[in-house]
CSV table of C-alpha atoms and ligand atoms in Angstrom, one decimal:
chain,number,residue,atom,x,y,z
A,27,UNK,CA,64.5,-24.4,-60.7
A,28,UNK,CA,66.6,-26.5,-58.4
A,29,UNK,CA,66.9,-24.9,-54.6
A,30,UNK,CA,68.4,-25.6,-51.5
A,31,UNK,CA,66.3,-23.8,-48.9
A,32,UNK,CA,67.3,-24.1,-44.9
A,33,UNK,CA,66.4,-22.4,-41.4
A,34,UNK,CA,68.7,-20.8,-39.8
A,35,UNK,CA,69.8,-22.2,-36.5
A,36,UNK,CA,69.0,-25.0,-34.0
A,37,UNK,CA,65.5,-25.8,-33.3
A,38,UNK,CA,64.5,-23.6,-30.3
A,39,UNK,CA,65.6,-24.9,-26.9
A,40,UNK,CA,69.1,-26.3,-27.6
A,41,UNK,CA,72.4,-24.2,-28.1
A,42,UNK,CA,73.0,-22.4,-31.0
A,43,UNK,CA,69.1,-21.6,-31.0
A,44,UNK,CA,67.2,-18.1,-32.8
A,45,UNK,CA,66.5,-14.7,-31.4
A,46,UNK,CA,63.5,-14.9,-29.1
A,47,UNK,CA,61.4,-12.1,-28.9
A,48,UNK,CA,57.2,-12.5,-29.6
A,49,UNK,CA,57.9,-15.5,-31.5
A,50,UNK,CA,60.8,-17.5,-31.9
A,51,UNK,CA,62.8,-17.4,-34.6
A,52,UNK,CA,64.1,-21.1,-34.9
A,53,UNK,CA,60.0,-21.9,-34.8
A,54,UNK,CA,59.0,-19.8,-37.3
A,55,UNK,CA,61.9,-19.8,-39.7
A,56,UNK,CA,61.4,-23.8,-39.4
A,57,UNK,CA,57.3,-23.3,-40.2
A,58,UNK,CA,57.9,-21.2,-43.0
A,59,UNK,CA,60.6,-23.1,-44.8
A,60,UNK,CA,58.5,-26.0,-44.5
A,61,UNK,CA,55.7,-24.3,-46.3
A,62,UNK,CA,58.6,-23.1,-48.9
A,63,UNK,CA,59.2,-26.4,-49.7
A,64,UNK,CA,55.8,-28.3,-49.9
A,65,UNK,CA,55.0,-25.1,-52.2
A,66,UNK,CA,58.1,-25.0,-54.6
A,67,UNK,CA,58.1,-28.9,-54.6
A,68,UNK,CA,54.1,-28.9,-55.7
A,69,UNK,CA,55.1,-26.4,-58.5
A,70,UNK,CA,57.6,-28.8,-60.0
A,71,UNK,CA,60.9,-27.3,-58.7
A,72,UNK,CA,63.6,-29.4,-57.0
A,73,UNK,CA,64.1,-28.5,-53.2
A,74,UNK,CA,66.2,-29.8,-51.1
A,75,UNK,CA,66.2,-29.3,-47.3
A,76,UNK,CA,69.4,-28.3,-45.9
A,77,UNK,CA,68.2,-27.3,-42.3
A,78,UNK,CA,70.7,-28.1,-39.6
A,79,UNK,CA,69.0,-29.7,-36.7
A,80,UNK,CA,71.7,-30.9,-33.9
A,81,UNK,CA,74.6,-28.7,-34.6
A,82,UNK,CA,77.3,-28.7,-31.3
A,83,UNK,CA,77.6,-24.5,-31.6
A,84,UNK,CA,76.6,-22.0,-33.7
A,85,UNK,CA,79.5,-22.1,-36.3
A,86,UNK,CA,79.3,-26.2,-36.3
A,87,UNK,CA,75.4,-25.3,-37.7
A,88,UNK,CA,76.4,-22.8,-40.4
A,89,UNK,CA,79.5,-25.1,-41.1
A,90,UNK,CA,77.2,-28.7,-41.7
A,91,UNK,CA,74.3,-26.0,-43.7
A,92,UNK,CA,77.1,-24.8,-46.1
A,93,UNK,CA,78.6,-28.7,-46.8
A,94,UNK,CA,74.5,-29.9,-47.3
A,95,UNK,CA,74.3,-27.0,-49.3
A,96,UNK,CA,77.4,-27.1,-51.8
A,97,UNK,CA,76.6,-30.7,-52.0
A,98,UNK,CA,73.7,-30.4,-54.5
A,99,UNK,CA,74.0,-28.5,-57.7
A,100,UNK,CA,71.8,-25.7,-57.6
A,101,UNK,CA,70.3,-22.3,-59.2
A,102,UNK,CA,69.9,-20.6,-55.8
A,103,UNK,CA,70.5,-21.7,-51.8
A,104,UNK,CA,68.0,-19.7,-49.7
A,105,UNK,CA,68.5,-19.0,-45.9
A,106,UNK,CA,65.2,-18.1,-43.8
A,107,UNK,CA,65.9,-16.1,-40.8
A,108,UNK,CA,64.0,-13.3,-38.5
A,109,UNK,CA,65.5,-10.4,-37.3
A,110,UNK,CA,65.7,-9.1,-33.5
A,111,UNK,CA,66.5,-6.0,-31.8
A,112,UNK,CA,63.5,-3.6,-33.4
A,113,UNK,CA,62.0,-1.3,-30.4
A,114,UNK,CA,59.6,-3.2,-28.7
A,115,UNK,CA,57.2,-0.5,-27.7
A,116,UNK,CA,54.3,-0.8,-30.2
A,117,UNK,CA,55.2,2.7,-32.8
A,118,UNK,CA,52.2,2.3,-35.2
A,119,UNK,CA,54.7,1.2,-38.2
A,120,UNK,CA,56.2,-2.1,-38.9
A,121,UNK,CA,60.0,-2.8,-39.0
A,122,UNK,CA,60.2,-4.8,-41.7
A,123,UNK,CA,61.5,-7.6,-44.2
A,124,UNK,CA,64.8,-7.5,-45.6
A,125,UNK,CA,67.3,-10.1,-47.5
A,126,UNK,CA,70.6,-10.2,-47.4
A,127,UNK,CA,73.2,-10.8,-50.4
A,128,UNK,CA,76.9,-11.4,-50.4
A,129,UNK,CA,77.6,-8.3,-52.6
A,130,UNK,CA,75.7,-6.0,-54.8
A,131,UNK,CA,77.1,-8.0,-57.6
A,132,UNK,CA,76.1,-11.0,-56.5
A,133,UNK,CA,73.9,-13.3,-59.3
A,134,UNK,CA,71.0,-13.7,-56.5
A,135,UNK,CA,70.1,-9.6,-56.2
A,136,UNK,CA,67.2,-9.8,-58.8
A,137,UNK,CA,65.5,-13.1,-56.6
A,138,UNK,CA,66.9,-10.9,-53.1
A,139,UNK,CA,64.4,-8.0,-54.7
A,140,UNK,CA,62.1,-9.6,-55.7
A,141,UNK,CA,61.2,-11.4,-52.3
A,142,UNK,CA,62.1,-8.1,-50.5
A,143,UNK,CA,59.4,-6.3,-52.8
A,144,UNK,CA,56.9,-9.5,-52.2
A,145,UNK,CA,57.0,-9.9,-48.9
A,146,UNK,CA,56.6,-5.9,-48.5
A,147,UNK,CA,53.7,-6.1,-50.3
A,148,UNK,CA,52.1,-8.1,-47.1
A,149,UNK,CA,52.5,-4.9,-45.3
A,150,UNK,CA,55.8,-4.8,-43.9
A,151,UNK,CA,58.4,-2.1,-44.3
A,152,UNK,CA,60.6,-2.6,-47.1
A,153,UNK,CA,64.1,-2.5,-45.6
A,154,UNK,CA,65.3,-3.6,-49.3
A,155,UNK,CA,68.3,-5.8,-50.3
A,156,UNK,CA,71.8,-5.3,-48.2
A,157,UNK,CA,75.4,-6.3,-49.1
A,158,UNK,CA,76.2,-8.7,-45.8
A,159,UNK,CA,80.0,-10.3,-47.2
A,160,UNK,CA,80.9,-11.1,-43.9
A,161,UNK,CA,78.2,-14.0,-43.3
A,162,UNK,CA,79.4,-17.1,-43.5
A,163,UNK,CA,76.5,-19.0,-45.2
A,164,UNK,CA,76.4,-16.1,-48.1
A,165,UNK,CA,80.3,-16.3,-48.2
A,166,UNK,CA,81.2,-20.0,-48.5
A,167,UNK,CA,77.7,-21.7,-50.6
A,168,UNK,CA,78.9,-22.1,-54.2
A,169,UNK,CA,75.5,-21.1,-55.5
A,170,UNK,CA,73.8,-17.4,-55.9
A,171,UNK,CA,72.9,-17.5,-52.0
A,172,UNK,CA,70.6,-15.2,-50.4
A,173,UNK,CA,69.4,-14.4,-46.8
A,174,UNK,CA,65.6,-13.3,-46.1
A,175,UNK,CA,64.9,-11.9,-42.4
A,176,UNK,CA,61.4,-12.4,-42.9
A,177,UNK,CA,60.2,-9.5,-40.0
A,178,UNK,CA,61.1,-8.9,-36.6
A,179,UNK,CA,60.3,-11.4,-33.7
A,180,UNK,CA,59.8,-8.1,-31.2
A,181,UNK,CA,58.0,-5.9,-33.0
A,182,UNK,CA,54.3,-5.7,-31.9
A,183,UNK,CA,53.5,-3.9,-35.6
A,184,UNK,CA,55.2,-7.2,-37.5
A,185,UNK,CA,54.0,-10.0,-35.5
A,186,UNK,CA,50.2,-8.5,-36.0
A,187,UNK,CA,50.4,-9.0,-39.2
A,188,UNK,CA,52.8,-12.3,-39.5
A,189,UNK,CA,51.6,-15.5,-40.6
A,190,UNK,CA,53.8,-18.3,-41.9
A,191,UNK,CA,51.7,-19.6,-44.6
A,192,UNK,CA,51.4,-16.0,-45.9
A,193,UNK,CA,55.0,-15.3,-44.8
A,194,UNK,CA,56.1,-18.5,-47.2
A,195,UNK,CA,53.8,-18.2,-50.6
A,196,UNK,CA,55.4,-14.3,-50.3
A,197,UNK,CA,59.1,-16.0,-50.5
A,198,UNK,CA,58.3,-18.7,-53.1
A,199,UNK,CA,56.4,-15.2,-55.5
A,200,UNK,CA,59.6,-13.8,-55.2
A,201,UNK,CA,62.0,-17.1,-56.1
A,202,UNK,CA,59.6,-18.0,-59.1
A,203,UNK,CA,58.1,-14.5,-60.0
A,204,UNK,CA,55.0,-15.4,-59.8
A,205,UNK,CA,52.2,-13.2,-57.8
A,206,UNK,CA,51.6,-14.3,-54.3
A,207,UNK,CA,48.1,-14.9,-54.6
A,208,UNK,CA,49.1,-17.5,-57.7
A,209,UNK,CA,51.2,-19.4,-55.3
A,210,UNK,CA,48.9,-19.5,-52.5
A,211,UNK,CA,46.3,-20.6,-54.6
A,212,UNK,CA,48.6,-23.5,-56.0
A,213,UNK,CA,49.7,-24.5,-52.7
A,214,UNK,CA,46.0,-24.7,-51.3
A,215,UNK,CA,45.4,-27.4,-54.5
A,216,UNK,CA,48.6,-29.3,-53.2
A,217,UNK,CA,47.7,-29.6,-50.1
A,218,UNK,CA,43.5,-30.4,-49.9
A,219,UNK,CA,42.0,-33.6,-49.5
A,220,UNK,CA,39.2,-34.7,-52.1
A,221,UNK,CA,36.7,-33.4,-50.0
A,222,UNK,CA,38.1,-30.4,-48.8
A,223,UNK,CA,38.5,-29.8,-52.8
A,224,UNK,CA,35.5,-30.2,-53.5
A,225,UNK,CA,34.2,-27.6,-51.1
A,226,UNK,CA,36.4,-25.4,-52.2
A,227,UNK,CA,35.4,-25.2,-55.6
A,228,UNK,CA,31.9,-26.0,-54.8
A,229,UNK,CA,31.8,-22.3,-53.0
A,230,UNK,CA,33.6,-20.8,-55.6
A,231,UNK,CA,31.5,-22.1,-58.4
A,232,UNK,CA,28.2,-20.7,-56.5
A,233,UNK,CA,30.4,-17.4,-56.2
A,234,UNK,CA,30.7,-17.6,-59.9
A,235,UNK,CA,27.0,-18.6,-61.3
A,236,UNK,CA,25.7,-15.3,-59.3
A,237,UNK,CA,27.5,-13.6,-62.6
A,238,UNK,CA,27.5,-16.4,-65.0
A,239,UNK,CA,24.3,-17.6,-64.9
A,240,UNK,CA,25.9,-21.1,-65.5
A,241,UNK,CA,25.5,-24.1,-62.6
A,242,UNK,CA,27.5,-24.0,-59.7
A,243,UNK,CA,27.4,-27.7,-59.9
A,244,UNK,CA,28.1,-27.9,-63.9
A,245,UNK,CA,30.9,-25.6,-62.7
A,246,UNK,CA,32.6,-27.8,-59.9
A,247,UNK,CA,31.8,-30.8,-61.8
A,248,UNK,CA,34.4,-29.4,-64.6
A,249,UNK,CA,37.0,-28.5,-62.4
A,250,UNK,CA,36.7,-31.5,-60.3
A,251,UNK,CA,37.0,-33.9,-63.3
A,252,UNK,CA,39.0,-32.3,-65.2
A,253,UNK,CA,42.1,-30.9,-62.5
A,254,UNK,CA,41.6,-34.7,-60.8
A,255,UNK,CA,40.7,-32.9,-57.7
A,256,UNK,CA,42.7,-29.9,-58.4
A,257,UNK,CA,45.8,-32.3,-58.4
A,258,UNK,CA,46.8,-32.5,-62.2
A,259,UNK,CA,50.2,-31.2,-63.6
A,260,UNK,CA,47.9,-28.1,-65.3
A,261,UNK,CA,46.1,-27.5,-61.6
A,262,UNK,CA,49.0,-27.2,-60.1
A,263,UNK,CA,51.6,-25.3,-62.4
A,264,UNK,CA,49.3,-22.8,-64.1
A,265,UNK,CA,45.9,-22.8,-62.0
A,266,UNK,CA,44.3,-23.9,-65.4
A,267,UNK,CA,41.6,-27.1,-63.6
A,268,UNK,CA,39.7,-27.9,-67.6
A,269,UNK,CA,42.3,-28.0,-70.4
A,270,UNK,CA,41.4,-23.9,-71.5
A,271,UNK,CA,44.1,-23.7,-74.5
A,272,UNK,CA,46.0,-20.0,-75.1
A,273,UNK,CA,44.2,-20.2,-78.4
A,274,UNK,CA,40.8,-21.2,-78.7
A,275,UNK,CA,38.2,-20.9,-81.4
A,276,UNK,CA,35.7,-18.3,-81.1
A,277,UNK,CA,37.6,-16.3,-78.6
A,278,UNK,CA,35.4,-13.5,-78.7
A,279,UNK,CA,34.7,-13.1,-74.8
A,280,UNK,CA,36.6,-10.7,-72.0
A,281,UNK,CA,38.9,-12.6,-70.5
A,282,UNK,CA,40.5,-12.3,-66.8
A,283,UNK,CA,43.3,-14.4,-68.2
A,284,UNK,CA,46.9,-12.4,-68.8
A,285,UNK,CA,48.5,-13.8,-71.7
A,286,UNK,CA,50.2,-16.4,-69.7
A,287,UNK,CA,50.9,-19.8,-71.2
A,288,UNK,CA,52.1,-23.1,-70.0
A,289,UNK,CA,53.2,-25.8,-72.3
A,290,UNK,CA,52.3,-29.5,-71.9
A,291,UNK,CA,51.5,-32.5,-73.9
A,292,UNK,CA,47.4,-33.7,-73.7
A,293,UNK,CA,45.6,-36.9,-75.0
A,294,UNK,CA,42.9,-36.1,-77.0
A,295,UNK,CA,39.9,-39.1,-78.6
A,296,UNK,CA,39.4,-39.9,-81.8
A,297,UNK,CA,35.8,-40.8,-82.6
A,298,UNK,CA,36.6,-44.1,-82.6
A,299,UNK,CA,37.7,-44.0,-79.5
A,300,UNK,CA,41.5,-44.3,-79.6
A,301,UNK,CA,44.0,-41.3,-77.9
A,302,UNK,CA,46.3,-39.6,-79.4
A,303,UNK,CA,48.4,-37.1,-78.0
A,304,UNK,CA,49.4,-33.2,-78.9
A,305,UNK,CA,51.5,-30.6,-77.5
A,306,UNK,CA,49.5,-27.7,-76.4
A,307,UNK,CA,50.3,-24.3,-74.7
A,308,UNK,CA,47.5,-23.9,-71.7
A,309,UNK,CA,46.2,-20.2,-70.2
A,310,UNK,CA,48.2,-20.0,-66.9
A,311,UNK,CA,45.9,-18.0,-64.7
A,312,UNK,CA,46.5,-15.5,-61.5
A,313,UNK,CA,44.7,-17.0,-59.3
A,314,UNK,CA,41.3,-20.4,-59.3
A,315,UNK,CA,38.8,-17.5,-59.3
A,316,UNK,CA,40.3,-15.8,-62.5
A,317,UNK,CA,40.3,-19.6,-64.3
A,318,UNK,CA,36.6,-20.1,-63.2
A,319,UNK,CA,35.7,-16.0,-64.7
A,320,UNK,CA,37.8,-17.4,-68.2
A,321,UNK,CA,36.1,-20.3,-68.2
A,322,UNK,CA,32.5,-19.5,-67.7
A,323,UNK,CA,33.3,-16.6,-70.1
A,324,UNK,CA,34.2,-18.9,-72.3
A,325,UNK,CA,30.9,-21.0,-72.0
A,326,UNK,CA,29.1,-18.5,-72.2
A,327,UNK,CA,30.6,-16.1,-75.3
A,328,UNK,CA,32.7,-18.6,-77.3
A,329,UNK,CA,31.3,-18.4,-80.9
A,330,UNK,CA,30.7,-20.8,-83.8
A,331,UNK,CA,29.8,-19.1,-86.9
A,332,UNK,CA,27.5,-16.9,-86.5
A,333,UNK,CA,26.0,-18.3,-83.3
A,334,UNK,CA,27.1,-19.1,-79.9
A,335,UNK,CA,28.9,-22.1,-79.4
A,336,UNK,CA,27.5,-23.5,-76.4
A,337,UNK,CA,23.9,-21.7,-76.7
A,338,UNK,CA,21.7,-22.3,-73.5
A,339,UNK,CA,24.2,-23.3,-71.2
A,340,UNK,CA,23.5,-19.7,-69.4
A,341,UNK,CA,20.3,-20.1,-67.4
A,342,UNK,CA,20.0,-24.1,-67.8
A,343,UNK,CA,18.7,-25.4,-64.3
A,344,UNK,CA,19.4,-29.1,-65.4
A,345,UNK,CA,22.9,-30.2,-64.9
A,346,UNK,CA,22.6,-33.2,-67.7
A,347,UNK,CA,21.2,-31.0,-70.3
A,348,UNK,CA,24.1,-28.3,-69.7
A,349,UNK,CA,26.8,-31.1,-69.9
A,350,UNK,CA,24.8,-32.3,-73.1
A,351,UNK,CA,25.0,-28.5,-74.8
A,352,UNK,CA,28.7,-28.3,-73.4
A,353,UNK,CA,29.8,-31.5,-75.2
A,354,UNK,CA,27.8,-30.8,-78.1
A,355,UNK,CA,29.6,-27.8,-78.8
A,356,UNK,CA,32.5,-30.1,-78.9
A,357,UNK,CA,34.5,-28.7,-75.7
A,358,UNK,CA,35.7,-32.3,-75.1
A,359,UNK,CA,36.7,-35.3,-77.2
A,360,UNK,CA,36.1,-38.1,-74.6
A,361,UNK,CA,33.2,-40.3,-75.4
A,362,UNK,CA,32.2,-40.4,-71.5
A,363,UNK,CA,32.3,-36.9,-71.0
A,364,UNK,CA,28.7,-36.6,-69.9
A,365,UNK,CA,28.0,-39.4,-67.8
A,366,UNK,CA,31.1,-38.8,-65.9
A,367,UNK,CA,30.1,-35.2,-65.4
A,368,UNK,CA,26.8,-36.5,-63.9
A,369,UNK,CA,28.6,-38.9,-62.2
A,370,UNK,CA,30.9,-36.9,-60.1
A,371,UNK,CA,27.2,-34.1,-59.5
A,372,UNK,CA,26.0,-37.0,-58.0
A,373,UNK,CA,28.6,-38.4,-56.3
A,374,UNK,CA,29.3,-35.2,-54.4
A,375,UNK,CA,25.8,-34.0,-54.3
A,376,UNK,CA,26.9,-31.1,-56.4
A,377,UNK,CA,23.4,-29.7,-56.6
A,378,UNK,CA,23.6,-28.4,-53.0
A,379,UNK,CA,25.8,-25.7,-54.7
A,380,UNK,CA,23.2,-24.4,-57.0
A,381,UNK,CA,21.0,-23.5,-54.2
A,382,UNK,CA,21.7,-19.7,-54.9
A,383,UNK,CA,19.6,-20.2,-57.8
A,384,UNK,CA,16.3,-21.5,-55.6
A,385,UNK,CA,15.3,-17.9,-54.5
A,386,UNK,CA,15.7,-19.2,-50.5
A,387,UNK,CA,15.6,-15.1,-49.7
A,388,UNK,CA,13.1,-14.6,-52.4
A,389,UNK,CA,16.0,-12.5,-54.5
A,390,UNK,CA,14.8,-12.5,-58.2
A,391,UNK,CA,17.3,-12.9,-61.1
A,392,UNK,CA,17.6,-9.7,-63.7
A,393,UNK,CA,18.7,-9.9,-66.8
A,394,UNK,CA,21.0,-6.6,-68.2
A,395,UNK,CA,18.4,-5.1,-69.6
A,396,UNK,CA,18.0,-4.6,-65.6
A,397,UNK,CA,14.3,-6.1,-65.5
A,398,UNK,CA,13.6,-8.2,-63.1
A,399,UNK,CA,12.5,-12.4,-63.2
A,400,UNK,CA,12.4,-14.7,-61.0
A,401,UNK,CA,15.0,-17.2,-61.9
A,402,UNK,CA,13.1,-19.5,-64.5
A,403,UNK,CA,11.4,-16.4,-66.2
A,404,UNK,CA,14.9,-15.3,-66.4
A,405,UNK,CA,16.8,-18.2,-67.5
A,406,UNK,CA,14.0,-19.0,-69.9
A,407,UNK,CA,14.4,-15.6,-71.1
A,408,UNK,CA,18.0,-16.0,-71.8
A,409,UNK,CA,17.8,-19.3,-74.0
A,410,UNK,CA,15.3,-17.9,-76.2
A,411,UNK,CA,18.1,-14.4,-76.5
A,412,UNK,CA,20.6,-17.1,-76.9
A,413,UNK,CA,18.8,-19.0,-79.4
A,414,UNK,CA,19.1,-16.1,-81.6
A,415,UNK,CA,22.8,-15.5,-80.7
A,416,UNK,CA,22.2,-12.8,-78.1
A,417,UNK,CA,24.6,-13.3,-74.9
A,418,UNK,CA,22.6,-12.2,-71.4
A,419,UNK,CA,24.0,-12.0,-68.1
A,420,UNK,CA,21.8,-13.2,-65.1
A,421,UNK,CA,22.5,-11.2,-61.8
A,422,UNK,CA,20.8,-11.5,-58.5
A,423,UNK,CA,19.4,-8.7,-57.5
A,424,UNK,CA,17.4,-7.8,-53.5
A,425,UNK,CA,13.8,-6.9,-53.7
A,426,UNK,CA,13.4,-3.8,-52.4
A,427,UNK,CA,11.3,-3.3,-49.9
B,523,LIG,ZN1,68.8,-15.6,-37.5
């Protein structure tokens, strides 16, 4: 989509400046557009920026944001304001989010109700989508305009639970459609450093083995390679960090993934080593978590013939040998794909992750059929089911006193 986006107002302390109240509006309408932007701009959209800054009175701001907004061809021009005058004396109930629309007819009502609904769905009262012809910035921009009043700058009940980070992947749900959580998530990727990445997944990955039974650092070492850091166009647009196709072979697992699908092109290797590249639709996911429950689903179910495809990756303790099984059962074409697994494990000392799986409280591992192992009589356990085609699940279970 191309957007203009823009805060209402001058910053705070000049003429022309936002309701005051708790917060300030002019602040926090600028913090949250910000986060709009770097969001909608990591997802591929085209944003431009038409905040007024040094505007002489109030109608010379709305005058210069209409001319920087009809001066770019756009889908939809977005205003972010806060509302003012809610009773101050703390009631137990928020006042709420509305947005405002030129008319009921108006091409931007299904993007007004959907960031109404969104941002309602942080807690605020819904105050819904209202008809507002007689504001200038919804009158005069050429584009389907819309204006949100994200909360209320003196109500104790909405400032308890405002945050602009929050406040903004709410709004960019309801411009793109997209769930909240999925456009936090994405916005975290854009925005972390290498390392900060890798912590992030790192955690997640340990989160994960406690159900998959497969290494937490065999886990992040796949994500981390494969997203470049959770940076790549796939990361990014459709939370998908390995290359997990819509249709796969052996898709016989439960998948967390909705039907989704994101279309890109993708280099694969021939034997001999040269790339050629195919068009693809990828699984778009919810949310990291639900790609890292596909994916280690995937590892662990996926079937080839009558066996499983990537048999004794569950319960492996030894990250080389699970990258050996994983490229064995031919999940990736590149010659290198193992030593640059092991690579990046040792790079980031990956194995720190996998310390779940060290019994440090002297939890033992059970498989389903809910007896109990330590972890290498488990994992051991599981290979020799797997061997015959039998899928286990290793949990961790307390000892009871
Ligand atoms: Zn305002």
């Amino acid at each position: 989509m191309r957007i203009n986006i823009h805060a209402g107002h001058n910053p705070d302390g000049m003429v022309a400046c936002g309701a005051v109240g708790l917060i300030r509006e002019s602040t926090e309408a600028r913090a949250v557009k910000d986060r709009v932007v770097v969001q909608l701009t990591a997802m591929g959209h085209t944003v431009h920026d038409c905040t007024c800054n040094n505007g002489a009175s109030q109608q010379d701001v709305l005058k210069r944001i209409v001319e920087a907004c009809n001066a770019h061809e756009v889908d939809l021009d977005v205003s972010i304001h806060f509302n003012a005058a809610a009773n101050p004396e703390p009631d137990g109930k928020t006042t709420g989010t509305e947005v405002l629309v030129y008319d009921k007819t108006s091409k931007s009502v299904p993007w007004a109700q959907q960031i109404a609904d969104s941002i309602a769905a942080l807690g605020y009262r819904n105050r819904g989508v209202k008809e507002r012809p007689g504001l200038y910035v919804l009158k005069h921009t050429k584009a389907p305009a819309l204006l949100v009043e994200c909360c209320f700058v003196d109500d104790p009940e909405d400032i308890a639970i405002y945050n602009a980070d929050r406040m903004a992947a709410a709004i960019v749900a309801g411009i793109t459609g997209q769930a909240a959580e999925t456009t936090a998530d994405a916005a975290r990727l854009a925005s972390m450093s290498q390392v900060e990445f890798v912590e992030y997944i790192g955690r997640l990955a340990a989160v994960d083995m406690q159900t998959s039974g497969i290494l937490a650092s065999v886990t992040a070492a796949q994500s981390i390679l494969e997203s470049g850091y959770g940076k790549s166009e796939l990361a990014l647009n459709a939370l998908n960090l390995g290359g997990m196709k819509a249709e796969l072979s052996g898709n016989t697992w439960a998948s967390s993934w909705d039907g989704r699908t994101y279309i890109k092109d993708t280099a694969e290797q021939r034997e001999d080593g040269s790339y050629y590249t195919i068009t693809a639709a990828f699984r778009a996911y919810q949310s990291v978590a639900a790609y890292l429950a596909d994916h280690s689903a995937y590892l662990a179910g996926a079937r080839a013939g009558d066996g499983l495809r990537y048999a004794g990756v569950v319960g492996c303790m030894d990250y080389r040998r699970a990258f050996e099984i994983i490229k064995a059962g031919a999940y990736a074409t590149s010659k290198d794909y193992v030593n640059n697994l092991c690579n990046v494990v040792d790079r980031w000392n990956l194995t720190r992750f996998d310390g779940a799986a060290q019994e440090p409280d002297g939890s033992l591992w059970a498989n389903i059929a809910g007896l109990s192992y330590t972890w290498a009589d488990a994992s051991s356990f599981g290979q020799m089911l797997s061997q015959s085609g039998m899928q286990t699940v290793l949990k961790r279970v307390k000892i009871l006193e």
